[in-house]
Amino acid sequence: MTVFATSSHNHWSMAKKNIVIVESPAKSKTITKYLGKDFEVLASYGHVRDLPVYTIGIDLENQFEPTYKTIKGKEKVLKAIKDAIKGAETIYLATDPDREGEAIAWHVKEGAKIPDEKTKRVVFNEITKTAVQNAIANPRDLDMNLIDAQQARRILDRIIGYRMSPLLSKKIRKGLSAGRVQSVAVKLLCERERLILAFVPEEYWVIDGQFLGGKPESEFKAKLFAKGTAKNKVELKNKAEADTVLAELKGASVCVDSKTAKEQLRNPYPPFMTSTLQQDASRKLGWTASRTMRMAQQLYEGVTVNGETQGLITYMRTDSLRVADEALVAAKKLVGKRYGSEYLPPSPRQYKKGKNAQDAHEAIRPTVVELVPVEIQSQLSEDQFKLYRLIWDRFVASQMASAKVEGTTLILRANDYLFKLTGQVILFDGFLKVYQEGRDEDDEEETNSILPNLEEGDAVKAKAINGEQKFTQPPKRFTEASLVKELEERGIGRPSTYAPTIGTIVDRQYVERNARQLRPTDLGMLVDEKLGEFFDRILDYDFTAKMETQLDEISEGKYVWHELVGQFFELFQKDVDNAMENMEKVNMDRPIDEKCEKCESDMVIKTGRYGEFKACTNYPECKNTKAIIVEMGVTCPDCGSAIVEKRSKRGKVFYGCSGFPNCKKAFWDKPIQEKCPKCSYGLLIVKEKAGKIVKTYCPQEECDYEKSD
């Protein structure tokens, strides 16, 4: 029988029948091993109750009191919990250690009607034996302040959705919706896009020199930047100006005007929090925020390593940079043993949290730093290994010595014109031995690792000096990494919201991914323009950030949730009423040269939830609609009809025979008109990922032909 030390007694007490409820079945398997036979671990599979699907579910006349309903499909989950708790002494609610997890725990309690006297809340930042057992030994009550903060967020978002979505559907296009944080994210992208569209490139010229010098003699490049003194910058706006300078430089003698070398310390980066993890995974791995969080969830909930299932990282939704003392001790021991004492800093490094941080959890770090990524790689999936290595590297590097770098600048003088080249030499790699932060392309600085061996006054030969025409570039579009960074810096949203926010605006077709860039669609630009006319207060960045702060204050017991909602609703409803009356209706239908076969009226192309379709303009008298057929240039191997692109009831693209329902041949992946080289079947299937073909295979079950691309 398992025993635990309780916080209120200084002796060991025998555990009786106890139920522990977590969110994820994967997590329940990991925790079951740590608690023994007197504990039964159940999973709620996430949320069990929510606001109703088809009604607003909020009493707008009675302090915005919500009405919660059991989520469809969760009836069996709640029944299983109700059956399990009969006769149990204590029910431990061990959902995730954040606001949403606190709310889920409360909903489980209310939905399963768990008595107050039997209910205990436990939280752990990592799923390890020590953390889980300590949490069970030190339970607390549910925190209604955290629950109210989450309720306020959910109710605010529901009110906005239920008021603005009908407005957009009526004025712009049926099926559109809006959200508090999502609409602000779209605004950021649209503002950047308008700057890009309005940008007028300006011509400028740069002059580069190819030089020879040093002992031994080496060839190197330097860029013209000034004339006379370093403060007198040279800016060349056209070819004539460049030609004038080139003429003055012709045959010029060149020497080293100055050489400066400065030793600097580069300090390590702090361990990851949610936003920086998403940014670095985007830059280094090319992952979306949602993919990063999905994989982090797996590492947190538990992975089998060396025959034991355990959580490999701490909780991944956090804005904290705090690290537990025992983790700092373990990191110091590992660094000293693995890299040497010279790689240890004078004392363990502590990092300051940001001004908007809730600081409810630790930073993201390995739970057991001794589990070195390369040593357990064979036991992880490819994606698990990549993300675990990134987290491990960043954490270990955060507890290492600073790097010593010597930066050197050489200034060359040629007929009073100054050329510059810079270099950087690493004298001691320090934390760089383990980790270097990824950067966006436009953040990269041009430096040389090796400079010519030159000293002040040395003569240099000019091998060639040439001018090059260039044009100023518009601002860069946001990537997922830079958008997350922008949202975080503005205090908009919280760690748990970044990935779903980006996913939502892409799914709603307000934004599209183009390579790694996020680009607003025409629909996104239109919706942002219309919302900006009537809802400038809600879309104001400072207003949105202030609301996040007020939600934090609710969680701290400083603000009453329904008062915040009431203040917002009073102003918001006036904006909705004004927009409903005065927003001009937009017609997004595209005319086509086609008549309705039922009533002879014109047909137009409309866009619905699942894409474009043809519809009669005589609606509602005539409700004729037709799918837009996209032929693939592939014939059905069963009946010879054309294979066409279709959409399922849920909007997912698939490829099916145009002879349906007589022929029901269909494929989820794209078919190509190429016979299988192994079984001679009439077509092959290509599987694509991020717009690239990853494999080509035969769809016949009895044929195993497959080719990786």
Coordinates of N, CA and C in Angstrom, one line a residue, residues 614-701:
K614 N -21.2 27.8 -57.0 CA -22.1 28.6 -57.9 C -23.5 28.7 -57.3
A615 N -24.1 29.8 -57.4 CA -25.4 30.0 -56.8 C -26.3 30.9 -57.7
C616 N -27.6 30.7 -57.7 CA -28.5 31.5 -58.5 C -28.7 32.9 -57.8
T617 N -28.8 33.9 -58.6 CA -29.0 35.3 -58.1 C -30.5 35.5 -57.7
N618 N -31.3 34.6 -58.1 CA -32.8 34.7 -57.8 C -33.1 34.1 -56.4
Y619 N -32.1 34.0 -55.6 CA -32.4 33.5 -54.2 C -33.2 34.6 -53.4
P620 N -34.2 34.3 -52.6 CA -34.5 32.9 -52.1 C -35.6 32.2 -52.9
E621 N -36.1 32.9 -54.0 CA -37.1 32.2 -54.8 C -36.5 30.9 -55.4
C622 N -35.3 31.1 -55.9 CA -34.6 29.9 -56.5 C -33.3 29.6 -55.6
K623 N -33.2 28.4 -55.1 CA -32.1 28.0 -54.2 C -31.1 27.1 -54.9
N624 N -31.1 27.2 -56.2 CA -30.2 26.3 -56.9 C -28.7 26.7 -56.7
T625 N -27.9 25.7 -56.3 CA -26.5 25.9 -56.1 C -25.7 24.7 -56.8
K626 N -24.5 25.0 -57.2 CA -23.7 23.9 -57.9 C -22.3 24.0 -57.4
A627 N -21.7 22.9 -57.3 CA -20.3 22.8 -56.9 C -19.4 23.3 -58.1
I628 N -18.3 23.8 -57.8 CA -17.3 24.2 -58.8 C -16.4 23.0 -59.0
I629 N -16.5 22.4 -60.2 CA -15.7 21.2 -60.5 C -14.3 21.6 -60.9
V630 N -13.3 21.0 -60.2 CA -11.9 21.2 -60.5 C -11.4 19.8 -60.9
E631 N -11.2 19.7 -62.2 CA -10.7 18.4 -62.7 C -9.2 18.3 -62.5
M632 N -8.7 17.0 -62.2 CA -7.4 16.8 -61.9 C -6.5 16.3 -63.1
G633 N -7.2 16.1 -64.2 CA -6.5 15.6 -65.4 C -6.2 14.1 -65.2
V634 N -6.9 13.5 -64.4 CA -6.7 12.1 -64.1 C -8.0 11.3 -64.3
T635 N -8.0 10.2 -64.9 CA -9.2 9.3 -65.1 C -9.3 8.3 -64.1
C636 N -10.5 7.9 -63.7 CA -10.8 6.9 -62.7 C -10.4 5.5 -63.3
P637 N -9.5 4.8 -62.6 CA -9.1 3.5 -63.1 C -10.2 2.4 -63.1
D638 N -11.3 2.7 -62.4 CA -12.4 1.8 -62.3 C -13.4 1.9 -63.4
C639 N -13.8 3.2 -63.7 CA -14.8 3.5 -64.7 C -14.5 4.4 -65.8
G640 N -13.3 5.0 -65.8 CA -12.8 5.9 -66.9 C -13.3 7.3 -66.8
S641 N -14.2 7.7 -65.8 CA -14.6 9.0 -65.6 C -13.5 9.9 -65.1
A642 N -13.7 11.2 -65.1 CA -12.7 12.1 -64.6 C -12.7 12.1 -63.0
I643 N -11.5 12.2 -62.5 CA -11.3 12.4 -61.0 C -11.4 13.9 -60.8
V644 N -12.2 14.4 -59.8 CA -12.3 15.8 -59.6 C -12.1 16.1 -58.1
E645 N -11.7 17.3 -57.8 CA -11.5 17.8 -56.4 C -12.9 18.0 -55.8
K646 N -13.1 17.5 -54.6 CA -14.3 17.7 -53.8 C -14.0 18.1 -52.4
R647 N -15.1 18.4 -51.7 CA -14.9 18.7 -50.2 C -15.9 17.9 -49.4
S648 N -15.5 17.4 -48.3 CA -16.3 16.7 -47.4 C -17.3 17.6 -46.7
K649 N -18.2 17.1 -45.9 CA -19.2 17.9 -45.2 C -18.5 18.9 -44.2
R650 N -17.3 18.5 -43.8 CA -16.6 19.3 -42.9 C -15.6 20.2 -43.6
G651 N -15.6 20.2 -44.9 CA -14.8 21.1 -45.7 C -13.4 20.6 -46.0
K652 N -13.1 19.4 -45.7 CA -11.8 18.8 -46.1 C -11.7 18.4 -47.5
V653 N -10.7 18.8 -48.2 CA -10.5 18.5 -49.6 C -10.2 17.0 -49.8
F654 N -10.9 16.3 -50.8 CA -10.6 15.0 -51.2 C -10.8 14.9 -52.7
Y655 N -10.4 13.7 -53.3 CA -10.5 13.6 -54.7 C -11.3 12.3 -55.1
G656 N -12.4 12.6 -55.8 CA -13.3 11.5 -56.1 C -13.8 11.4 -57.5
C657 N -14.3 10.3 -57.9 CA -14.8 10.1 -59.2 C -16.0 10.9 -59.5
S658 N -16.0 11.5 -60.7 CA -17.2 12.4 -61.1 C -18.4 11.5 -61.5
G659 N -18.2 10.2 -61.5 CA -19.3 9.3 -61.8 C -20.1 8.9 -60.6
F660 N -19.8 9.5 -59.5 CA -20.5 9.2 -58.2 C -22.0 9.6 -58.5
P661 N -23.0 8.8 -58.0 CA -22.8 7.7 -57.0 C -22.6 6.3 -57.7
N662 N -22.6 6.3 -59.0 CA -22.4 4.9 -59.6 C -21.0 4.4 -59.3
C663 N -20.0 5.3 -59.3 CA -18.7 4.9 -58.9 C -18.2 5.7 -57.7
K664 N -17.8 5.0 -56.7 CA -17.5 5.6 -55.4 C -16.0 5.7 -55.1
K665 N -15.2 5.6 -56.2 CA -13.7 5.7 -56.0 C -13.3 7.1 -55.5
A666 N -12.5 7.1 -54.4 CA -12.1 8.4 -53.8 C -10.8 8.3 -53.0
F667 N -10.1 9.4 -53.0 CA -8.8 9.4 -52.3 C -8.6 10.7 -51.5
W668 N -8.0 10.6 -50.3 CA -7.7 11.8 -49.5 C -6.5 12.6 -50.1
D669 N -5.5 11.8 -50.6 CA -4.3 12.5 -51.2 C -4.5 12.6 -52.7
K670 N -3.7 13.5 -53.3 CA -3.8 13.9 -54.7 C -3.4 12.8 -55.6
P671 N -4.3 12.4 -56.6 CA -3.9 11.4 -57.6 C -3.1 12.0 -58.8
I672 N -2.3 11.2 -59.4 CA -1.6 11.7 -60.6 C -1.7 10.6 -61.7
Q673 N -1.8 11.0 -63.0 CA -2.0 10.0 -64.0 C -0.7 9.3 -64.4
E674 N -0.3 8.4 -63.6 CA 0.9 7.6 -63.8 C 0.7 6.2 -63.3
K675 N 1.0 5.2 -64.1 CA 0.7 3.8 -63.7 C 1.7 3.4 -62.7
C676 N 1.3 2.5 -61.8 CA 2.2 2.0 -60.8 C 3.2 1.1 -61.5
P677 N 4.5 1.3 -61.2 CA 5.5 0.5 -61.9 C 5.6 -0.9 -61.4
K678 N 4.9 -1.2 -60.3 CA 5.0 -2.5 -59.7 C 3.8 -3.4 -60.0
C679 N 2.5 -2.8 -60.0 CA 1.3 -3.6 -60.2 C 0.5 -3.1 -61.4
S680 N 1.0 -2.0 -62.1 CA 0.3 -1.4 -63.3 C -1.0 -0.8 -63.0
Y681 N -1.4 -0.5 -61.7 CA -2.6 0.2 -61.4 C -2.6 1.5 -62.2
G682 N -3.8 2.0 -62.5 CA -3.9 3.1 -63.4 C -3.5 4.5 -62.9
L683 N -3.2 4.7 -61.6 CA -2.8 5.9 -61.1 C -2.0 5.8 -59.9
L684 N -1.2 6.8 -59.5 CA -0.5 6.8 -58.2 C -1.0 8.0 -57.4
I685 N -0.6 8.0 -56.1 CA -1.1 9.0 -55.2 C 0.2 9.7 -54.6
V686 N 0.1 11.1 -54.6 CA 1.2 11.8 -54.0 C 0.7 12.4 -52.7
K687 N 1.6 12.3 -51.7 CA 1.3 12.9 -50.3 C 2.2 14.1 -50.2
E688 N 1.5 15.3 -49.9 CA 2.2 16.5 -49.8 C 2.2 17.0 -48.4
K689 N 3.3 17.8 -48.1 CA 3.4 18.4 -46.7 C 4.1 19.7 -46.9
A690 N 3.3 20.8 -46.5 CA 3.8 22.2 -46.6 C 4.1 22.5 -48.1
G691 N 3.2 22.0 -49.0 CA 3.3 22.3 -50.4 C 4.3 21.5 -51.2
K692 N 5.0 20.5 -50.5 CA 6.1 19.7 -51.1 C 5.7 18.2 -51.1
I693 N 6.0 17.5 -52.2 CA 5.7 16.1 -52.2 C 6.7 15.4 -51.3
V694 N 6.2 14.6 -50.4 CA 7.0 13.8 -49.5 C 7.1 12.4 -49.9
K695 N 6.0 11.9 -50.6 CA 6.1 10.5 -51.1 C 5.1 10.3 -52.1
T696 N 5.4 9.3 -53.0 CA 4.4 8.8 -54.0 C 4.2 7.4 -53.8
Y697 N 2.9 7.0 -53.8 CA 2.6 5.6 -53.5 C 1.4 5.0 -54.3
C698 N 1.3 3.7 -54.3 CA 0.2 3.1 -55.0 C -1.0 2.9 -54.0
P699 N -2.2 3.3 -54.4 CA -3.4 3.2 -53.4 C -3.9 1.8 -53.2
Q700 N -3.4 0.8 -54.0 CA -3.9 -0.6 -53.9 C -3.4 -1.2 -52.6
E701 N -4.3 -1.7 -51.8 CA -3.9 -2.3 -50.5 C -2.9 -3.4 -50.7

